């Protein structure tokens, strides 16, 4: 028989080590009632979501606007920029097109002169000229049409050799008018460019006179004899070719001038390339309450320790505001699932088969480990053993090599700059471990089988930088990376993301 | 994370720290709540309130004395608070002093669940006094202040609580025996 004991002592002894694990749902209820906490978390999350959406919209808008603007500016900015690279670059283009026209044309004339049969060629060519001029400078339409009309007229009266010659002469004349018109048109946007224009004008008007003269000559020659007309045409060709050379020279001069201007401008432009090593604390979490390990952990509290990401990125400035950047980062993430019972030992083997999880590849292929959510047990009726047993945590660690490709748009361009960043990353899995943490001891139990070796993320962020010197900047970039295709076969809704605050130094060159 | 660090982070309302603190102490405090409450549900309510108080007042913890002790006092106070709210005018207890007899009992396999059950079945004030005095080491003087009764009442309540508990244990055993026969 046992000893008699004072009743107080009986209770004291019994209750000395009495601990009762409260129901799993308790913490979430308490957490909900804690002031400011849960709310804060939600607003932070909301902020990230909204911020991400805003960043994307802003990014597309700004890219769209900048592209749209750049198209317009090519045309509109010419008269404003004057004497600058853009301006002078088109004026030789313009004169080039008219110039090509005349070459073609005179060839056609000489052909018609020598063969006296290639009428169609002339017509085709002149219409080509018309088109070419139309395309280059729409303003000239009226006058060019006049030329075309005269060409059409010649077309209808091309029955005999004489009229052929007349036609070809007319063609030359009309060409000279179109040419004049064309040069006039090309003058329009480049009124300021006196030098280039006057040079071109002179040569062209010179050539016009020559052409006019030649055309009258050809007329006369055609009346006399076809042979002389051939000779004249040849002469005409040679004269024109001389003029062409003069033109060429003046154009080349103009081009050389603009090249100088462009060079000067380029010297003033900031360096386009930069390289920046960076480091970031990253925090892994998910939208939705699922678990990547097993559905029985869906309800368990999950958390993450802040881990680190390091890397280097190179960027190229597409324009003064838009930068394209690529990089390589090493990023380690982890997630802890709380309130998990972990058992080990060979005797577990059989029993654990029940609790085995498809997404876990147990270490060494053995089944000496069993993990289960403590929520699976009803506290009120579970045996003492479990009540006294401390539930542990399941820690999943995974690491990637990340290759981000992002666009950066500069919103504020001062000494202190603000950028909106958007892009995507490709991830290559390089670390995958599953640990059971019970009472401070961490045991490697295996790895997850459902993490894809290659996955992606959509990235949004806000970049702030401060320029220390012309070449050095310091940056701080909070980034939100929404992971895509990271896990296979996840239970319930598990949409992982991570947040990192990237800081680094960038060097421009 | 050291305890002090944990407390610091809880003061900052760091969610992870709060969760960690809960995990670390929930079962200890819940056992306390179970003893001081009428039933499981009430114990849960008390635990809930206890932790809310803990996280709201954690900045007031002065690092003197054990942190666990501080937590336990909050849990006990929560239970007492509930008692004070519930105490009605007709909650008349016989205040006459009863001799503090030594009640001896056989310690056979009495399950903790059973013992917890009979504590919870005690009338509110008996349960509080018995818990405070017998299990948590409060003196009658302290108890009299805590629940606003006289030292004499505290003593008599304790004696009555013991009597009830003894009777229940004996009934239980008799029951067991009769069943086994």
CSV table of C-alpha atoms in Angstrom, one decimal, chain A residues 24-423:
chain,number,residue,atom,x,y,z
A,24,UNK,CA,-3.6,24.8,-32.1
A,25,UNK,CA,-6.1,27.5,-33.0
A,26,UNK,CA,-5.4,29.4,-29.9
A,27,UNK,CA,-2.4,31.3,-31.3
A,28,UNK,CA,-4.2,32.4,-34.4
A,29,UNK,CA,-7.0,33.7,-32.2
A,30,UNK,CA,-4.6,35.6,-30.0
A,31,UNK,CA,-2.7,36.8,-32.9
A,32,UNK,CA,-5.8,38.2,-34.4
A,33,UNK,CA,-6.6,40.2,-31.3
A,34,UNK,CA,-3.1,41.7,-30.9
A,35,UNK,CA,-3.2,45.4,-31.6
A,36,UNK,CA,-1.9,46.6,-34.9
A,37,UNK,CA,0.0,43.4,-35.7
A,38,UNK,CA,-2.1,41.4,-38.0
A,39,UNK,CA,-3.4,44.5,-39.6
A,40,UNK,CA,0.1,45.8,-40.2
A,41,UNK,CA,1.1,42.6,-41.9
A,42,UNK,CA,-1.9,42.8,-44.2
A,43,UNK,CA,-1.3,46.4,-45.1
A,44,UNK,CA,2.3,45.7,-45.9
A,45,UNK,CA,1.2,42.8,-48.1
A,46,UNK,CA,-1.4,45.0,-49.7
A,47,UNK,CA,1.2,47.7,-50.2
A,48,UNK,CA,3.4,45.3,-52.0
A,49,UNK,CA,0.7,44.1,-54.2
A,50,UNK,CA,-0.6,47.5,-55.1
A,51,UNK,CA,3.0,48.8,-55.4
A,52,UNK,CA,3.8,45.9,-57.8
A,53,UNK,CA,0.8,46.6,-59.9
A,54,UNK,CA,1.5,50.3,-59.9
A,55,UNK,CA,5.1,49.7,-60.9
A,56,UNK,CA,4.1,47.5,-63.8
A,57,UNK,CA,1.6,50.0,-65.1
A,58,UNK,CA,4.0,52.8,-64.7
A,59,UNK,CA,6.7,50.9,-66.4
A,60,UNK,CA,4.6,50.1,-69.4
A,61,UNK,CA,3.2,53.6,-69.6
A,62,UNK,CA,6.5,55.2,-69.5
A,63,UNK,CA,8.1,52.8,-72.0
A,64,UNK,CA,5.1,53.4,-74.2
A,65,UNK,CA,5.3,57.1,-73.9
A,66,UNK,CA,9.0,57.2,-74.4
A,67,UNK,CA,8.8,55.0,-77.5
A,68,UNK,CA,5.9,57.1,-78.8
A,69,UNK,CA,7.7,60.3,-78.1
A,70,UNK,CA,10.9,59.2,-79.7
A,71,UNK,CA,9.0,58.4,-82.9
A,72,UNK,CA,7.5,61.8,-83.0
A,73,UNK,CA,10.5,63.7,-81.9
A,74,UNK,CA,12.4,62.4,-84.9
A,75,UNK,CA,10.2,64.4,-87.1
A,76,UNK,CA,9.2,67.3,-84.9
A,77,UNK,CA,12.4,68.2,-83.3
A,78,UNK,CA,14.3,68.9,-86.5
A,79,UNK,CA,13.5,72.6,-86.9
A,80,UNK,CA,14.0,73.2,-83.2
A,81,UNK,CA,17.3,71.4,-82.8
A,82,UNK,CA,18.7,73.1,-86.0
A,83,UNK,CA,22.3,72.8,-87.1
A,84,UNK,CA,22.4,69.7,-85.0
A,85,UNK,CA,23.1,66.1,-85.9
A,86,UNK,CA,19.6,65.1,-86.4
A,87,UNK,CA,18.8,67.9,-88.6
A,88,UNK,CA,21.6,67.8,-91.0
A,89,UNK,CA,21.4,64.0,-91.2
A,90,UNK,CA,18.1,64.2,-93.1
A,91,UNK,CA,18.9,67.0,-95.4
A,92,UNK,CA,21.6,65.0,-97.2
A,93,UNK,CA,19.1,62.1,-97.2
A,94,UNK,CA,16.6,64.3,-98.9
A,95,UNK,CA,19.0,65.5,-101.5
A,96,UNK,CA,20.2,62.0,-101.9
A,97,UNK,CA,16.8,60.8,-102.9
A,98,UNK,CA,16.4,63.5,-105.5
A,99,UNK,CA,19.9,62.9,-106.5
A,100,UNK,CA,19.3,59.2,-107.1
A,101,UNK,CA,16.3,60.2,-109.1
A,102,UNK,CA,18.3,62.2,-111.5
A,103,UNK,CA,20.8,59.5,-112.0
A,104,UNK,CA,18.2,57.0,-112.9
A,105,UNK,CA,16.5,59.6,-115.0
A,106,UNK,CA,19.5,60.6,-117.0
A,107,UNK,CA,20.3,56.9,-117.6
A,108,UNK,CA,16.9,56.5,-118.9
A,109,UNK,CA,17.3,59.4,-121.2
A,110,UNK,CA,20.6,58.1,-122.6
A,111,UNK,CA,19.0,54.8,-123.1
A,112,UNK,CA,16.1,56.2,-124.9
A,113,UNK,CA,18.5,58.3,-126.9
A,114,UNK,CA,20.6,55.4,-128.0
A,115,UNK,CA,18.0,52.8,-128.4
A,116,UNK,CA,15.0,55.1,-129.1
A,117,UNK,CA,12.7,52.4,-128.0
A,118,UNK,CA,12.7,52.1,-124.2
A,119,UNK,CA,9.9,54.5,-123.8
A,120,UNK,CA,8.3,52.4,-121.0
A,121,UNK,CA,11.5,52.6,-119.1
A,122,UNK,CA,11.3,56.4,-119.1
A,123,UNK,CA,7.8,56.4,-117.9
A,124,UNK,CA,8.4,53.8,-115.3
A,125,UNK,CA,11.4,55.7,-114.0
A,126,UNK,CA,9.7,59.0,-113.9
A,127,UNK,CA,6.9,57.5,-112.0
A,128,UNK,CA,9.4,56.0,-109.7
A,129,UNK,CA,10.9,59.4,-109.2
A,130,UNK,CA,7.5,60.7,-108.5
A,131,UNK,CA,6.9,58.0,-105.9
A,132,UNK,CA,10.3,58.5,-104.4
A,133,UNK,CA,9.8,62.2,-104.0
A,134,UNK,CA,6.3,61.7,-102.7
A,135,UNK,CA,7.6,59.4,-100.1
A,136,UNK,CA,10.5,61.6,-99.1
A,137,UNK,CA,8.6,64.8,-99.1
A,138,UNK,CA,4.9,64.8,-99.3
A,139,UNK,CA,4.8,68.6,-99.6
A,140,UNK,CA,6.1,68.5,-103.1
A,141,UNK,CA,3.1,66.7,-104.5
A,142,UNK,CA,1.6,69.5,-106.4
A,143,UNK,CA,4.6,70.4,-108.4
A,144,UNK,CA,5.7,66.8,-108.9
A,145,UNK,CA,2.3,66.1,-110.3
A,146,UNK,CA,2.8,68.8,-112.8
A,147,UNK,CA,5.8,67.0,-113.9
A,148,UNK,CA,3.9,63.8,-114.0
A,149,UNK,CA,1.2,65.3,-116.1
A,150,UNK,CA,3.8,66.4,-118.7
A,151,UNK,CA,5.2,62.9,-118.6
A,152,UNK,CA,1.7,61.5,-119.2
A,153,UNK,CA,1.3,63.7,-122.1
A,154,UNK,CA,4.5,62.5,-123.6
A,155,UNK,CA,3.3,59.0,-123.0
A,156,UNK,CA,0.3,59.6,-125.3
A,157,UNK,CA,2.4,61.0,-128.1
A,158,UNK,CA,5.0,58.4,-128.4
A,159,UNK,CA,4.3,56.9,-131.8
A,160,UNK,CA,7.3,58.0,-133.7
A,161,UNK,CA,11.0,58.4,-133.1
A,162,UNK,CA,10.8,62.2,-133.2
A,163,UNK,CA,8.2,62.4,-130.6
A,164,UNK,CA,10.2,60.0,-128.6
A,165,UNK,CA,13.1,62.3,-128.6
A,166,UNK,CA,10.9,65.2,-127.7
A,167,UNK,CA,9.4,63.1,-124.9
A,168,UNK,CA,12.8,62.2,-123.5
A,169,UNK,CA,13.7,65.9,-123.6
A,170,UNK,CA,10.5,66.7,-121.9
A,171,UNK,CA,11.2,64.1,-119.4
A,172,UNK,CA,14.5,65.7,-118.7
A,173,UNK,CA,12.8,69.1,-118.3
A,174,UNK,CA,10.1,67.8,-116.1
A,175,UNK,CA,12.7,66.0,-114.0
A,176,UNK,CA,14.6,69.1,-113.6
A,177,UNK,CA,11.5,70.8,-112.3
A,178,UNK,CA,10.8,67.9,-109.9
A,179,UNK,CA,14.3,68.0,-108.9
A,180,UNK,CA,14.0,71.6,-108.1
A,181,UNK,CA,10.9,71.0,-106.2
A,182,UNK,CA,12.5,68.2,-104.3
A,183,UNK,CA,15.4,70.4,-103.3
A,184,UNK,CA,13.0,73.1,-102.3
A,185,UNK,CA,11.2,70.6,-100.2
A,186,UNK,CA,14.4,69.4,-98.7
A,187,UNK,CA,15.2,73.0,-98.0
A,188,UNK,CA,12.1,73.5,-96.0
A,189,UNK,CA,13.0,71.7,-92.8
A,190,UNK,CA,16.6,72.9,-93.1
A,191,UNK,CA,16.3,76.5,-93.6
A,192,UNK,CA,18.8,77.1,-90.8
A,193,UNK,CA,21.4,75.0,-92.5
A,194,UNK,CA,22.5,77.6,-94.9
A,195,UNK,CA,25.8,76.2,-95.6
A,196,UNK,CA,24.7,72.8,-96.6
A,197,UNK,CA,21.7,74.0,-98.4
A,198,UNK,CA,23.3,76.7,-100.3
A,199,UNK,CA,25.9,74.3,-101.5
A,200,UNK,CA,23.3,71.9,-102.6
A,201,UNK,CA,21.1,74.6,-104.1
A,202,UNK,CA,23.9,76.0,-106.1
A,203,UNK,CA,24.9,72.6,-107.5
A,204,UNK,CA,21.4,71.7,-108.2
A,205,UNK,CA,20.4,74.9,-109.9
A,206,UNK,CA,23.6,74.6,-111.9
A,207,UNK,CA,22.6,71.1,-112.9
A,208,UNK,CA,19.2,72.4,-113.7
A,209,UNK,CA,20.5,75.0,-116.0
A,210,UNK,CA,22.7,72.5,-117.6
A,211,UNK,CA,19.9,70.1,-118.0
A,212,UNK,CA,17.7,72.7,-119.5
A,213,UNK,CA,20.4,73.6,-121.9
A,214,UNK,CA,21.0,70.0,-122.7
A,215,UNK,CA,17.3,69.4,-123.2
A,216,UNK,CA,17.0,72.2,-125.8
A,217,UNK,CA,20.1,70.8,-127.4
A,218,UNK,CA,18.7,67.3,-127.5
A,219,UNK,CA,15.6,68.8,-129.1
A,220,UNK,CA,17.6,70.4,-131.8
A,221,UNK,CA,19.7,67.3,-132.2
A,222,UNK,CA,16.7,65.1,-132.5
A,223,UNK,CA,15.4,67.3,-135.4
A,224,UNK,CA,18.8,67.0,-137.1
A,225,UNK,CA,19.7,63.4,-136.6
A,226,UNK,CA,19.3,60.7,-134.0
A,227,UNK,CA,23.0,60.1,-133.9
A,228,UNK,CA,23.9,63.5,-132.7
A,229,UNK,CA,21.2,63.2,-130.1
A,230,UNK,CA,23.0,60.1,-128.8
A,231,UNK,CA,26.2,62.0,-128.7
A,232,UNK,CA,24.5,64.9,-126.9
A,233,UNK,CA,23.0,62.6,-124.5
A,234,UNK,CA,26.3,61.1,-123.8
A,235,UNK,CA,27.7,64.5,-123.3
A,236,UNK,CA,24.8,65.3,-121.1
A,237,UNK,CA,25.5,62.3,-119.1
A,238,UNK,CA,29.1,63.2,-118.6
A,239,UNK,CA,28.3,66.7,-117.6
A,240,UNK,CA,25.7,65.5,-115.2
A,241,UNK,CA,28.1,63.1,-113.7
A,242,UNK,CA,30.5,65.9,-113.1
A,243,UNK,CA,27.8,67.8,-111.4
A,244,UNK,CA,26.9,64.8,-109.4
A,245,UNK,CA,30.4,64.7,-108.1
A,246,UNK,CA,30.2,68.3,-107.1
A,247,UNK,CA,27.0,67.5,-105.3
A,248,UNK,CA,28.5,64.5,-103.7
A,249,UNK,CA,31.3,66.6,-102.4
A,250,UNK,CA,29.0,69.2,-100.9
A,251,UNK,CA,26.9,66.4,-99.3
A,252,UNK,CA,30.0,64.8,-98.0
A,253,UNK,CA,31.1,68.0,-96.5
A,254,UNK,CA,27.7,68.4,-94.8
A,255,UNK,CA,27.9,64.8,-93.5
A,256,UNK,CA,31.4,65.4,-92.2
A,257,UNK,CA,30.1,68.5,-90.4
A,258,UNK,CA,27.3,66.6,-88.8
A,259,UNK,CA,29.6,63.9,-87.8
A,260,UNK,CA,31.7,66.4,-85.9
A,261,UNK,CA,28.6,67.7,-84.2
A,262,UNK,CA,27.5,64.2,-83.3
A,263,UNK,CA,31.0,63.4,-81.9
A,264,UNK,CA,30.9,66.6,-79.8
A,265,UNK,CA,27.5,65.6,-78.5
A,266,UNK,CA,28.6,62.1,-77.7
A,267,UNK,CA,31.5,63.4,-75.7
A,268,UNK,CA,29.0,65.2,-73.4
A,269,UNK,CA,26.8,62.1,-72.9
A,270,UNK,CA,27.0,60.3,-69.6
A,271,UNK,CA,28.5,56.8,-69.6
A,272,UNK,CA,26.0,54.2,-70.6
A,273,UNK,CA,27.4,51.1,-68.8
A,274,UNK,CA,27.5,50.5,-65.2
A,275,UNK,CA,28.2,47.6,-62.9
A,276,UNK,CA,26.9,47.1,-59.4
A,277,UNK,CA,27.6,44.4,-56.8
A,278,UNK,CA,24.7,44.1,-54.4
A,279,UNK,CA,23.6,42.4,-51.2
A,280,UNK,CA,20.2,42.0,-49.8
A,281,UNK,CA,18.3,40.5,-46.9
A,282,UNK,CA,15.5,38.5,-48.3
A,283,UNK,CA,12.3,37.3,-46.7
A,284,UNK,CA,10.4,34.4,-48.1
A,285,UNK,CA,6.6,34.2,-47.7
A,286,UNK,CA,3.5,33.2,-49.6
A,287,UNK,CA,0.1,34.4,-50.5
A,288,UNK,CA,-2.4,31.8,-49.5
A,289,UNK,CA,-2.3,29.3,-46.7
A,290,UNK,CA,-0.8,26.3,-48.4
A,291,UNK,CA,2.3,24.3,-47.7
A,292,UNK,CA,4.8,23.1,-50.2
A,293,UNK,CA,5.5,20.1,-48.1
A,294,UNK,CA,2.2,18.5,-47.3
A,295,UNK,CA,-1.4,19.5,-47.1
A,296,UNK,CA,-1.5,18.6,-43.4
A,297,UNK,CA,0.7,21.6,-42.7
A,298,UNK,CA,-1.7,24.0,-44.5
A,299,UNK,CA,-3.0,25.5,-41.3
A,300,UNK,CA,0.3,25.6,-39.4
A,301,UNK,CA,2.0,28.8,-38.7
A,302,UNK,CA,4.7,29.4,-41.2
A,303,UNK,CA,7.6,31.8,-41.0
A,304,UNK,CA,10.8,32.6,-42.5
A,305,UNK,CA,14.2,33.8,-41.2
A,306,UNK,CA,15.7,36.6,-43.1
A,307,UNK,CA,18.4,35.2,-45.3
A,308,UNK,CA,20.8,36.8,-47.7
A,309,UNK,CA,21.2,37.3,-51.4
A,310,UNK,CA,24.3,38.5,-53.1
A,311,UNK,CA,25.1,39.2,-56.6
A,312,UNK,CA,26.3,41.5,-59.3
A,313,UNK,CA,24.4,43.3,-62.0
A,314,UNK,CA,25.4,45.1,-65.2
A,315,UNK,CA,23.2,47.7,-66.7
A,316,UNK,CA,23.1,49.5,-70.0
A,317,UNK,CA,21.3,52.9,-70.4
A,318,UNK,CA,19.1,52.6,-73.4
A,319,UNK,CA,18.1,56.3,-73.0
A,320,UNK,CA,18.7,58.8,-70.4
A,321,UNK,CA,15.8,57.4,-68.4
A,322,UNK,CA,15.6,53.7,-69.3
A,323,UNK,CA,18.1,51.2,-68.3
A,324,UNK,CA,18.3,47.5,-69.1
A,325,UNK,CA,20.1,45.3,-66.6
A,326,UNK,CA,21.0,41.7,-66.1
A,327,UNK,CA,22.7,40.1,-63.2
A,328,UNK,CA,23.6,37.0,-61.3
A,329,UNK,CA,22.6,36.5,-57.7
A,330,UNK,CA,22.9,33.8,-55.2
A,331,UNK,CA,19.8,33.7,-53.1
A,332,UNK,CA,19.0,31.5,-50.1
A,333,UNK,CA,15.5,31.1,-48.8
A,334,UNK,CA,13.9,29.2,-46.0
A,335,UNK,CA,10.6,28.5,-44.6
A,336,UNK,CA,9.7,27.1,-41.2
A,337,UNK,CA,6.5,25.3,-40.5
A,338,UNK,CA,5.7,25.4,-36.8
A,339,UNK,CA,4.0,22.9,-34.6
A,340,UNK,CA,5.3,19.7,-36.2
A,341,UNK,CA,6.1,16.5,-34.4
A,342,UNK,CA,9.1,14.8,-35.7
A,343,UNK,CA,9.9,11.3,-34.7
A,344,UNK,CA,13.0,9.3,-35.6
A,345,UNK,CA,14.3,5.8,-35.0
A,346,UNK,CA,14.0,2.5,-36.7
A,347,UNK,CA,10.9,1.5,-34.9
A,348,UNK,CA,9.2,4.4,-36.6
A,349,UNK,CA,9.8,2.8,-39.9
A,350,UNK,CA,6.5,0.9,-40.3
A,351,UNK,CA,4.3,3.5,-38.7
A,352,UNK,CA,5.8,6.3,-40.6
A,353,UNK,CA,4.8,4.9,-43.9
A,354,UNK,CA,1.4,6.3,-43.1
A,355,UNK,CA,2.8,9.7,-42.5
A,356,UNK,CA,5.2,9.7,-45.4
A,357,UNK,CA,5.0,12.5,-47.7
A,358,UNK,CA,5.2,12.4,-51.4
A,359,UNK,CA,7.0,15.7,-51.6
A,360,UNK,CA,9.8,14.6,-49.3
A,361,UNK,CA,12.8,12.5,-50.3
A,362,UNK,CA,14.0,11.2,-46.9
A,363,UNK,CA,17.7,11.1,-46.3
A,364,UNK,CA,19.4,7.9,-47.3
A,365,UNK,CA,16.1,6.6,-48.6
A,366,UNK,CA,15.4,5.3,-45.1
A,367,UNK,CA,12.1,5.7,-43.5
A,368,UNK,CA,13.5,6.5,-40.1
A,369,UNK,CA,11.8,9.8,-39.9
A,370,UNK,CA,8.2,10.7,-39.5
A,371,UNK,CA,6.8,14.1,-39.4
A,372,UNK,CA,3.3,15.2,-38.8
A,373,UNK,CA,1.4,18.3,-37.9
A,374,UNK,CA,0.5,18.6,-34.2
A,375,UNK,CA,-2.8,19.9,-35.4
A,376,UNK,CA,-3.6,16.3,-36.4
A,377,UNK,CA,-4.0,15.4,-32.8
A,378,UNK,CA,-6.8,16.4,-30.6
A,379,UNK,CA,-5.3,17.9,-27.5
A,380,UNK,CA,-8.1,17.2,-25.2
A,381,UNK,CA,-8.0,13.5,-25.8
A,382,UNK,CA,-4.4,12.9,-26.9
A,383,UNK,CA,-2.2,10.8,-24.6
A,384,UNK,CA,0.0,12.5,-22.1
A,385,UNK,CA,3.0,11.6,-24.1
A,386,UNK,CA,2.0,14.0,-26.8
A,387,UNK,CA,0.9,16.7,-24.4
A,388,UNK,CA,4.3,16.7,-22.8
A,389,UNK,CA,6.1,16.3,-26.1
A,390,UNK,CA,7.2,19.7,-27.4
A,391,UNK,CA,6.2,20.2,-31.0
A,392,UNK,CA,9.0,21.4,-33.1
A,393,UNK,CA,9.5,23.1,-36.5
A,394,UNK,CA,10.1,21.8,-39.9
A,395,UNK,CA,12.6,24.0,-41.7
A,396,UNK,CA,12.9,23.9,-45.5
A,397,UNK,CA,15.9,25.6,-46.9
A,398,UNK,CA,16.4,26.2,-50.6
A,399,UNK,CA,18.8,28.2,-52.6
A,400,UNK,CA,19.0,29.4,-56.2
A,401,UNK,CA,21.2,31.1,-58.6
A,402,UNK,CA,19.1,33.9,-59.9
A,403,UNK,CA,19.5,35.6,-63.2
A,404,UNK,CA,17.4,38.8,-63.2
A,405,UNK,CA,16.6,40.7,-66.4
A,406,UNK,CA,15.0,44.0,-65.5
A,407,UNK,CA,14.1,47.4,-66.9
A,408,UNK,CA,14.7,50.4,-64.8
A,409,UNK,CA,12.8,53.7,-65.5
A,410,UNK,CA,14.1,56.8,-63.9
A,411,UNK,CA,11.3,58.8,-62.3
A,412,UNK,CA,13.4,61.4,-60.5
A,413,UNK,CA,16.7,62.3,-62.1
A,414,UNK,CA,18.6,64.4,-59.6
A,415,UNK,CA,21.5,63.8,-57.3
A,416,UNK,CA,19.0,61.6,-55.4
A,417,UNK,CA,17.3,59.5,-58.0
A,418,UNK,CA,14.2,57.3,-57.9
A,419,UNK,CA,13.6,54.5,-60.3
A,420,UNK,CA,10.8,52.1,-61.0
A,421,UNK,CA,12.0,48.6,-61.7
A,422,UNK,CA,10.2,45.7,-63.4
A,423,UNK,CA,11.3,42.5,-64.9
